[in-house]
Structure formats: C-alpha cells, structure tokens
Tab-separated table of C-alpha atoms in Angstrom:
chain	number	residue	atom	x	y	z
A	1	MET	CA	58.288	11.947	-34.941
A	2	THR	CA	57.578	8.026	-34.352
A	3	SER	CA	54.715	7.049	-32.492
A	4	ARG	CA	56.655	5.419	-29.897
A	5	LYS	CA	59.047	8.748	-29.945
A	6	ARG	CA	55.370	11.243	-29.980
A	7	ASP	CA	54.450	8.683	-26.799
A	8	LEU	CA	57.443	9.468	-24.906
A	9	CYS	CA	56.942	13.431	-25.332
A	10	ARG	CA	53.127	12.775	-24.071
A	11	ARG	CA	54.648	10.843	-21.173
A	12	LYS	CA	57.197	14.016	-20.517
A	13	GLY	CA	54.525	16.473	-20.421
A	14	LYS	CA	52.124	14.765	-18.332
A	15	ARG	CA	54.616	14.936	-15.653
A	16	VAL	CA	54.950	18.163	-15.903
A	17	ASN	CA	51.422	19.383	-16.393
A	18	GLU	CA	51.198	17.261	-12.444
A	19	LEU	CA	52.214	20.075	-10.989
A	20	GLY	CA	49.827	21.262	-8.518
A	21	SER	CA	48.354	17.421	-7.770
A	22	ALA	CA	49.138	15.612	-5.044
A	23	GLU	CA	53.088	14.926	-5.946
A	24	SER	CA	53.474	18.947	-6.590
A	25	GLY	CA	55.340	19.868	-3.158
A	26	SER	CA	58.056	17.094	-4.446
A	27	VAL	CA	57.977	18.261	-7.969
A	28	ALA	CA	58.191	22.153	-7.016
A	29	MET	CA	61.132	20.846	-4.775
A	30	ALA	CA	63.027	20.321	-8.230
A	31	LEU	CA	62.352	23.235	-9.926
A	32	SER	CA	65.638	25.489	-11.368
A	33	PRO	CA	66.216	28.801	-9.589
A	34	TYR	CA	65.711	30.157	-12.863
A	35	VAL	CA	61.448	28.938	-12.757
A	36	LEU	CA	60.982	29.854	-9.638
A	37	ALA	CA	62.699	33.345	-9.962
A	38	MET	CA	59.959	34.585	-12.668
A	39	GLN	CA	57.422	32.062	-11.038
A	40	GLU	CA	58.014	34.953	-8.298
A	41	LEU	CA	58.095	37.685	-10.864
A	42	PHE	CA	54.956	36.373	-12.582
A	43	ARG	CA	52.844	36.493	-9.095
A	44	ALA	CA	53.373	39.861	-8.628
A	45	ASN	CA	53.114	41.040	-12.567
A	46	THR	CA	50.452	38.999	-13.335
A	47	ARG	CA	47.814	41.831	-15.282
A	48	SER	CA	47.216	41.151	-18.609
A	49	ARG	CA	45.608	44.570	-20.485
A	50	GLU	CA	43.450	44.866	-23.624
A	51	PHE	CA	44.213	48.056	-26.136
A	52	PRO	CA	42.032	48.665	-28.985
A	53	ALA	CA	44.026	48.556	-32.121
A	54	HIS	CA	41.865	46.933	-35.735
A	55	GLY	CA	38.119	46.805	-36.557
A	56	ALA	CA	38.456	42.925	-36.798
A	57	LYS	CA	40.639	39.988	-35.822
A	58	VAL	CA	44.236	40.748	-34.970
A	59	HIS	CA	46.496	37.734	-37.001
A	60	SER	CA	50.391	39.653	-35.968
A	61	VAL	CA	51.747	40.604	-33.212
A	62	ALA	CA	55.445	41.409	-33.622
A	63	TRP	CA	58.199	43.714	-31.408
A	64	SER	CA	60.741	46.003	-32.993
A	65	CYS	CA	63.889	45.366	-32.561
A	66	CYS	CA	64.453	47.673	-29.558
A	67	GLY	CA	61.287	47.028	-28.620
A	68	SER	CA	60.422	50.554	-28.377
A	69	ARG	CA	57.577	49.442	-30.433
A	70	LEU	CA	54.890	47.048	-31.322
A	71	ALA	CA	52.978	46.058	-34.567
A	72	SER	CA	50.228	44.498	-35.604
A	73	GLY	CA	48.314	43.467	-38.779
A	74	SER	CA	44.676	42.563	-38.775
A	75	PHE	CA	41.725	41.385	-41.343
A	76	ASP	CA	40.846	44.739	-41.510
A	77	LYS	CA	43.479	45.372	-44.037
A	78	THR	CA	45.205	47.190	-41.430
A	79	ALA	CA	48.723	47.609	-39.747
A	80	SER	CA	48.822	49.355	-36.582
A	81	VAL	CA	51.376	50.392	-34.805
A	82	PHE	CA	51.904	51.288	-30.773
A	83	VAL	CA	54.104	52.718	-28.684
A	84	LEU	CA	55.548	51.205	-25.263
A	85	ASP	CA	55.359	53.841	-22.384
A	86	LYS	CA	56.282	52.306	-19.680
A	87	ASP	CA	53.655	49.369	-18.995
A	88	ARG	CA	50.788	50.815	-21.673
A	89	LEU	CA	50.744	50.975	-25.617
A	90	VAL	CA	49.923	53.996	-27.028
A	91	LYS	CA	48.779	53.694	-30.670
A	92	GLU	CA	50.670	55.403	-32.882
A	93	ASN	CA	49.924	55.593	-35.912
A	94	ASN	CA	47.337	52.863	-38.190
A	95	TYR	CA	48.710	52.308	-41.952
A	96	ARG	CA	46.510	51.415	-45.024
A	97	GLY	CA	47.304	50.851	-47.816
A	98	HIS	CA	46.477	46.854	-48.863
A	99	ASN	CA	43.397	45.740	-50.078
A	100	ASP	CA	42.843	42.313	-48.379
A	101	SER	CA	43.935	40.880	-45.204
A	102	VAL	CA	47.581	41.573	-43.333
A	103	ASP	CA	48.394	38.060	-42.400
A	104	GLN	CA	51.578	38.632	-40.788
A	105	LEU	CA	54.078	41.260	-40.453
A	106	CYS	CA	57.876	41.784	-39.008
A	107	TRP	CA	60.116	43.988	-38.341
A	108	HIS	CA	63.146	44.799	-39.682
A	109	PRO	CA	66.131	42.728	-37.896
A	110	THR	CA	68.423	45.617	-36.285
A	111	ASN	CA	66.433	49.202	-37.883
A	112	PRO	CA	63.510	50.160	-35.581
A	113	HIS	CA	61.813	51.718	-37.724
A	114	LEU	CA	60.520	49.731	-40.826
A	115	PHE	CA	58.577	46.922	-40.637
A	116	VAL	CA	56.793	45.277	-43.661
A	117	THR	CA	53.795	43.042	-44.088
A	118	ALA	CA	52.374	40.086	-46.152
A	119	SER	CA	48.882	40.329	-47.882
A	120	GLY	CA	46.550	38.462	-49.681
A	121	ASP	CA	46.251	41.290	-52.148
A	122	LYS	CA	48.932	39.836	-54.375
A	123	THR	CA	51.342	42.768	-52.434
A	124	ILE	CA	53.973	42.945	-49.455
A	125	ARG	CA	54.494	47.305	-48.310
A	126	ILE	CA	57.739	47.931	-46.172
A	127	TRP	CA	57.082	50.714	-44.011
A	128	ASP	CA	58.850	53.444	-42.489
A	129	VAL	CA	57.512	54.731	-38.961
A	130	ARG	CA	59.231	58.341	-39.340
A	131	THR	CA	57.057	59.256	-42.116
A	132	THR	CA	54.004	56.330	-41.915
A	133	LYS	CA	54.081	55.992	-44.886
A	134	CYS	CA	55.076	52.885	-47.228
A	135	ILE	CA	58.037	53.855	-48.940
A	136	ALA	CA	58.090	50.346	-51.173
A	137	PRO	CA	54.870	48.319	-52.440
A	138	VAL	CA	56.114	45.305	-53.749
A	139	ASN	CA	53.531	42.658	-56.619
A	140	THR	CA	53.788	38.995	-55.564
A	141	LYS	CA	52.419	36.280	-57.619
A	142	GLY	CA	50.155	35.291	-55.033
A	143	GLU	CA	48.075	35.706	-52.226
A	144	ASN	CA	50.875	36.026	-49.328
A	145	ILE	CA	50.141	34.540	-45.884
A	146	ASN	CA	53.220	34.493	-44.323
A	147	ILE	CA	56.894	36.656	-43.903
A	148	CYS	CA	60.803	36.959	-42.229
A	149	TRP	CA	63.336	39.116	-42.524
A	150	SER	CA	66.763	38.042	-42.801
A	151	PRO	CA	68.894	38.518	-40.034
A	152	ASP	CA	71.323	40.701	-41.862
A	153	GLY	CA	68.583	42.892	-43.381
A	154	GLN	CA	69.346	42.300	-46.881
A	155	THR	CA	66.637	40.370	-47.752
A	156	ILE	CA	63.050	39.825	-47.708
A	157	ALA	CA	61.055	35.519	-47.921
A	158	VAL	CA	57.709	35.838	-48.457
A	159	GLY	CA	55.139	32.686	-48.773
A	160	ASN	CA	51.688	32.406	-50.919
A	161	LYS	CA	49.179	30.475	-50.885
A	162	ASP	CA	50.439	28.556	-53.061
A	163	ASP	CA	53.677	27.883	-51.948
A	164	VAL	CA	56.091	29.637	-53.468
A	165	VAL	CA	58.411	31.801	-51.717
A	166	THR	CA	59.801	34.789	-52.959
A	167	PHE	CA	63.323	36.089	-52.594
A	168	ILE	CA	63.202	39.666	-52.294
A	169	ASP	CA	66.460	42.544	-52.388
A	170	ALA	CA	65.527	44.441	-49.245
A	171	LYS	CA	67.382	47.535	-50.438
A	172	THR	CA	65.888	47.328	-54.334
A	173	TYR	CA	62.375	45.579	-53.900
A	174	ARG	CA	63.322	43.508	-56.276
A	175	SER	CA	62.542	39.560	-56.486
A	176	LYS	CA	66.368	37.843	-56.098
A	177	ALA	CA	64.925	34.179	-56.179
A	178	GLU	CA	61.642	32.354	-55.792
A	179	GLU	CA	60.886	29.026	-55.355
A	180	GLN	CA	57.853	26.901	-55.462
A	181	PHE	CA	57.228	24.081	-53.531
A	182	LYS	CA	55.432	20.485	-53.231
A	183	PHE	CA	54.364	20.850	-50.762
A	184	GLU	CA	52.336	23.029	-48.617
A	185	VAL	CA	54.335	25.737	-46.864
A	186	ASN	CA	54.124	26.821	-43.668
A	187	GLU	CA	55.370	29.271	-41.471
A	188	ILE	CA	59.455	30.574	-43.027
A	189	SER	CA	62.792	31.482	-41.227
A	190	TRP	CA	66.118	32.240	-41.454
A	191	ASN	CA	68.804	30.459	-38.426
A	192	ASN	CA	70.682	32.639	-36.859
A	193	ASP	CA	73.462	32.531	-38.888
A	194	ASN	CA	71.624	33.451	-42.247
A	195	ASN	CA	73.509	30.857	-43.802
A	196	MET	CA	69.991	27.842	-43.817
A	197	PHE	CA	66.719	29.074	-44.892
A	198	PHE	CA	63.722	26.229	-42.831
A	199	LEU	CA	60.064	26.170	-43.407
A	200	THR	CA	57.629	24.165	-42.357
A	201	ASN	CA	55.256	22.016	-44.264
A	202	GLY	CA	51.997	20.053	-44.187
A	203	ASN	CA	53.606	16.419	-44.459
A	204	GLY	CA	54.454	17.140	-40.924
A	205	CYS	CA	58.480	17.961	-41.730
A	206	ILE	CA	60.964	20.605	-41.974
A	207	ASN	CA	62.978	21.227	-44.586
A	208	ILE	CA	66.144	23.017	-44.614
A	209	LEU	CA	67.783	24.706	-47.811
A	210	SER	CA	71.117	26.094	-47.907
A	211	TYR	CA	71.302	29.789	-48.488
A	212	PRO	CA	71.746	31.939	-50.634
A	213	GLU	CA	71.849	28.494	-52.929
A	214	LEU	CA	68.643	27.491	-51.896
A	215	LYS	CA	69.619	23.471	-52.364
A	216	PRO	CA	68.185	21.215	-49.941
A	217	ILE	CA	69.965	20.278	-47.139
A	218	GLN	CA	67.592	18.164	-45.262
A	219	SER	CA	64.188	17.279	-45.353
A	220	ILE	CA	63.708	16.489	-40.824
A	221	ASN	CA	60.199	14.224	-40.268
A	222	ALA	CA	59.507	16.356	-37.510
A	223	HIS	CA	55.506	15.550	-36.559
A	224	PRO	CA	53.108	13.006	-37.992
A	225	SER	CA	50.792	15.566	-39.085
A	226	ASN	CA	50.940	19.321	-39.887
A	227	CYS	CA	54.185	21.118	-38.819
A	228	ILE	CA	52.446	25.092	-38.456
A	229	CYS	CA	54.844	27.437	-36.704
A	230	ILE	CA	58.818	27.568	-36.401
A	231	LYS	CA	61.035	30.128	-34.066
A	232	PHE	CA	64.403	30.363	-33.215
A	233	ASP	CA	66.019	31.228	-30.195
A	234	PRO	CA	67.727	34.931	-30.008
A	235	MET	CA	70.958	33.012	-28.185
A	236	GLY	CA	70.934	30.247	-31.856
A	237	LYS	CA	71.118	27.170	-29.185
A	238	TYR	CA	67.539	25.823	-30.239
A	239	PHE	CA	64.435	25.838	-32.710
A	240	ALA	CA	61.209	24.979	-31.790
A	241	THR	CA	58.174	23.516	-33.965
A	242	GLY	CA	54.509	23.398	-33.436
A	243	SER	CA	52.182	21.100	-35.235
A	244	ALA	CA	48.640	19.894	-35.611
A	245	ASP	CA	49.689	17.096	-33.197
A	246	ALA	CA	49.384	19.388	-30.126
A	247	LEU	CA	52.646	19.189	-29.853
A	248	VAL	CA	56.096	21.577	-29.394
A	249	SER	CA	59.118	19.925	-30.028
A	250	LEU	CA	63.097	21.812	-29.476
A	251	TRP	CA	65.035	21.397	-31.412
A	252	ASP	CA	69.306	21.044	-31.090
A	253	VAL	CA	70.331	23.718	-34.252
A	254	ASP	CA	73.766	22.237	-34.538
A	255	GLU	CA	73.125	18.947	-34.144
A	256	LEU	CA	69.521	19.066	-35.832
A	257	VAL	CA	68.124	16.306	-33.278
A	258	CYS	CA	64.845	16.824	-31.439
A	259	VAL	CA	66.012	17.828	-27.326
A	260	ARG	CA	62.638	18.243	-25.390
A	261	CYS	CA	58.937	18.265	-25.979
A	262	PHE	CA	55.769	19.968	-24.707
A	263	SER	CA	52.699	18.339	-24.911
A	264	ARG	CA	50.369	20.843	-22.526
A	265	LEU	CA	48.208	21.940	-25.057
A	266	ASP	CA	45.277	19.999	-26.634
A	267	TRP	CA	44.777	22.032	-29.850
A	268	PRO	CA	46.566	22.589	-33.008
A	269	VAL	CA	49.762	24.530	-32.429
A	270	ARG	CA	49.365	28.354	-33.692
A	271	THR	CA	51.901	30.077	-32.359
A	272	LEU	CA	55.089	30.342	-30.592
A	273	SER	CA	57.966	33.499	-29.328
A	274	PHE	CA	61.509	33.021	-27.383
A	275	SER	CA	61.997	35.629	-24.612
A	276	HIS	CA	64.610	37.441	-25.096
A	277	ASP	CA	67.335	35.440	-23.089
A	278	GLY	CA	65.952	32.285	-24.987
A	279	LYS	CA	65.245	30.706	-21.680
A	280	MET	CA	61.345	30.506	-22.140
A	281	LEU	CA	59.105	29.500	-24.372
A	282	ALA	CA	55.424	30.537	-25.403
A	283	SER	CA	53.184	28.801	-27.344
A	284	ALA	CA	49.732	29.054	-28.476
A	285	SER	CA	46.473	26.946	-29.743
A	286	GLU	CA	42.385	27.060	-29.629
A	287	ASP	CA	42.628	26.053	-25.644
A	288	HIS	CA	42.109	29.080	-23.732
A	289	PHE	CA	45.638	29.908	-22.601
A	290	ILE	CA	49.086	30.542	-23.213
A	291	ASP	CA	51.404	28.288	-22.075
A	292	ILE	CA	54.793	28.966	-20.712
A	293	ALA	CA	57.579	26.619	-20.642
A	294	GLU	CA	60.854	26.595	-19.444
A	295	VAL	CA	63.445	26.125	-22.665
A	296	GLU	CA	66.079	23.484	-20.477
A	297	THR	CA	64.134	21.736	-18.453
A	298	GLY	CA	60.758	21.755	-20.069
A	299	GLU	CA	58.814	22.582	-16.847
A	300	LYS	CA	55.648	24.851	-17.059
A	301	LEU	CA	56.394	28.300	-15.214
A	302	TRP	CA	53.259	29.793	-16.394
A	303	GLU	CA	50.119	30.354	-17.971
A	304	VAL	CA	47.732	32.750	-19.414
A	305	GLN	CA	44.663	32.521	-19.192
A	306	CYS	CA	42.485	33.944	-22.825
A	307	GLU	CA	38.940	33.272	-22.870
A	308	SER	CA	39.636	32.601	-26.789
A	309	PRO	CA	41.778	30.653	-29.179
A	310	THR	CA	44.589	32.678	-29.173
A	311	PHE	CA	46.888	33.850	-32.821
A	312	THR	CA	49.798	35.029	-32.050
A	313	VAL	CA	52.303	35.325	-29.827
A	314	ALA	CA	55.571	37.621	-29.229
A	315	TRP	CA	57.861	38.299	-26.151
A	316	HIS	CA	59.348	41.350	-25.777
A	317	PRO	CA	63.214	41.550	-27.019
A	318	LYS	CA	64.508	42.664	-23.693
A	319	ARG	CA	61.906	42.267	-20.781
A	320	PRO	CA	59.765	39.584	-19.386
A	321	LEU	CA	56.664	40.977	-21.493
A	322	LEU	CA	54.214	38.857	-23.505
A	323	ALA	CA	52.248	40.594	-26.474
A	324	PHE	CA	49.358	38.663	-28.164
A	325	ALA	CA	46.058	38.333	-29.961
A	326	CYS	CA	42.977	36.201	-29.519
A	327	ASP	CA	39.931	35.727	-31.402
A	328	ASP	CA	38.046	37.938	-29.126
A	329	LYS	CA	34.148	38.943	-29.402
A	330	ASP	CA	33.281	42.536	-28.501
A	331	GLY	CA	30.571	41.396	-26.553
A	332	LYS	CA	29.807	44.671	-25.213
A	333	TYR	CA	27.344	45.855	-28.240
A	334	ASP	CA	27.784	42.376	-30.710
A	335	SER	CA	28.603	39.047	-29.759
A	336	SER	CA	29.593	38.012	-33.537
A	337	ARG	CA	31.787	41.772	-33.871
A	338	GLU	CA	35.610	41.294	-33.291
A	339	ALA	CA	37.113	42.781	-31.021
A	340	GLY	CA	40.295	43.673	-32.423
A	341	THR	CA	42.730	44.118	-29.869
A	342	VAL	CA	46.148	42.982	-28.571
A	343	LYS	CA	47.331	42.336	-25.027
A	344	LEU	CA	49.957	42.402	-22.964
A	345	PHE	CA	50.528	39.676	-19.813
A	346	GLY	CA	53.318	41.140	-17.483
A	347	LEU	CA	52.413	44.156	-15.949
A	348	PRO	CA	53.044	44.885	-12.941
A	349	ASN	CA	49.032	44.163	-10.223
A	350	ASP	CA	49.099	47.647	-9.145
A	351	SER	CA	49.255	49.197	-12.789
C-alpha cells in the first residue's frame, strides 16, 4: 500500500471517527438503515460478561459451525469448551494433553463436534467434544502458532515459527504437503471456494497460492508494515487484513483490490472477525476497545470498551454476539496474575 493510499485511508477513517463531533448530526442522517438498526440493538444489548476459562491468558476463541459451543485456547497449555445456554456460557470441559501454550484453534467447518488445537509443543491435536478425548495427536516439525481447517473439511493447515506450513489430511492425520517460505508467515487461510490459499507476511504482503497445487498466483503489497491477520467474510464477497500500521484493509475477493480501509485503531491490528451476515467487521488491538464497523460503508457502528489489549475476537455464526479475550489481570488477588477469562458482548442489558 503506497503512502498516498494510506493517507487517503487515514482521511477516510478520520471522517468516520467524527461521529459524535459537532458535525455528528449531519453525519448521523447519512447512516444506513442497517447501522441504525444494529446500533438500536446494541443499545439494548450492551452487556459484556466474563466467564472463567483458564489459569493464564487466552490466545484464541472460536465458535463451532452451528454456534452451540465456544472453544478457547490458552497459555496454560489447555483448551476449554463452553456450551452457549441462552445468554450465558456454561463450561463443558477442559482439554489437556499439550505440553506448551495453545496458540490457536479452530473448528471443523461443518462438523460441530470436532476442533483442532495448535501448540508450541510441535503437535496439533484433534478433539471430539462427544468423547472429550484427543482423536489424534499429530507431530509437526516446529512450534506451531497458527492453524485453519479447509472449507471442505478435508485438510488442516498449520504454520510454525520457522515459517513452514504443513497440510494435514483430516482423515488419515498424515502430512500430504509441506511448504517452507522465505518470509515471515503470520496468519493463513483458504478462500471460501477452497481453491486458493492465502498467507499474510512480515513484509506487509498477502501471498496467494493455488490449491491444492500450491503454486504462487499473486503477491499483493497490502500494507507498508507487517501484515498480521486475515479473515474471509461468510458471504464470500470480501476478505480483510489487519496490519502493524494499525489499518484494516477490506479486499474484493474476485478483483483482489482494496476497496476500503478502517483506521480507528492506533495500535497494530491483532485480530478480525466478520459477523454471520458479512455486514459487520470487528477489529481489535492493544487499544482498549474493539471497533465494530459496517463493512459496506466503513462507518463506525459500535465500540466495545475493554480494560486491556484484546488478543482474539469471534462473531457468533448465527447472531450478533461477539466472543473475545483480553490480557486481563486478576486484580482481586494478585495484579500480576492473568485472569484467563473469555467474554461475550451483545447480551441483553437486563440479563
């Protein structure tokens, strides 16, 4: 992304940030019906509630495909699974077996009972919530930091600290391909059609490979600094990237061009999530709030206040309910002790 383009994004973001200024009355008149409807909904559902999950910081949260369960992975080497019971999370089980931090996890795209965890102990583990046991530990070559499951459910991709991405058959649990990259690999993801594989890298680029051939298709200069995270919207129209330059960029999937930027955060963007209808985008960083934007206009829709940096956000797959986890401390007993909680935003004010 050129400095001129970045400045343009900044100016666009500044205009959006002026909601609430002296001009807010005229700006508010231009808000879309969707934004107004969601703002009204969130005014009646502004509660964020904490749920104890781990003994240390939570690195990753993710919903099962049907939204009945939420999983979390932690520095305490475990994963936890909660059942969503109306407007609260009820802890179902804690999953032990890793010998190092669980840095990321994800669910099977269509099977609501299976999820997989990536750990620094050089393994990934596939779990079944019906048995509460590890179906298969899979040894990998390095300390794993990111993981994703292909949309067709057949392959798991895992990336490690040495910038190696391994593709594992989800039925045989054997490696079927491995790619060593010459750049810092951050987050990885298939597109919704399962025929391309995307990587964000330390040079600010998005690298796109064909799948399953894994041949380079394109490298996009997306940001002037480290491109950290990537997410595809469930409708298949856009994907978003977050960067160390504090910008979120929205990209057209078919044209592979940047259509919009969001610039309300001041710190590197760590995590992104699209809502179930693809109309809202949540982004978070070390800023003490989560930005919720309308995708089609970039307008600020809501701000979720946090008391510390946010590591991970995940919209529910069927309703406007946002799960997230922060770098919270348990000040009641020891200000240095990590709280290890997961949180939900979007709960009724009277719940």
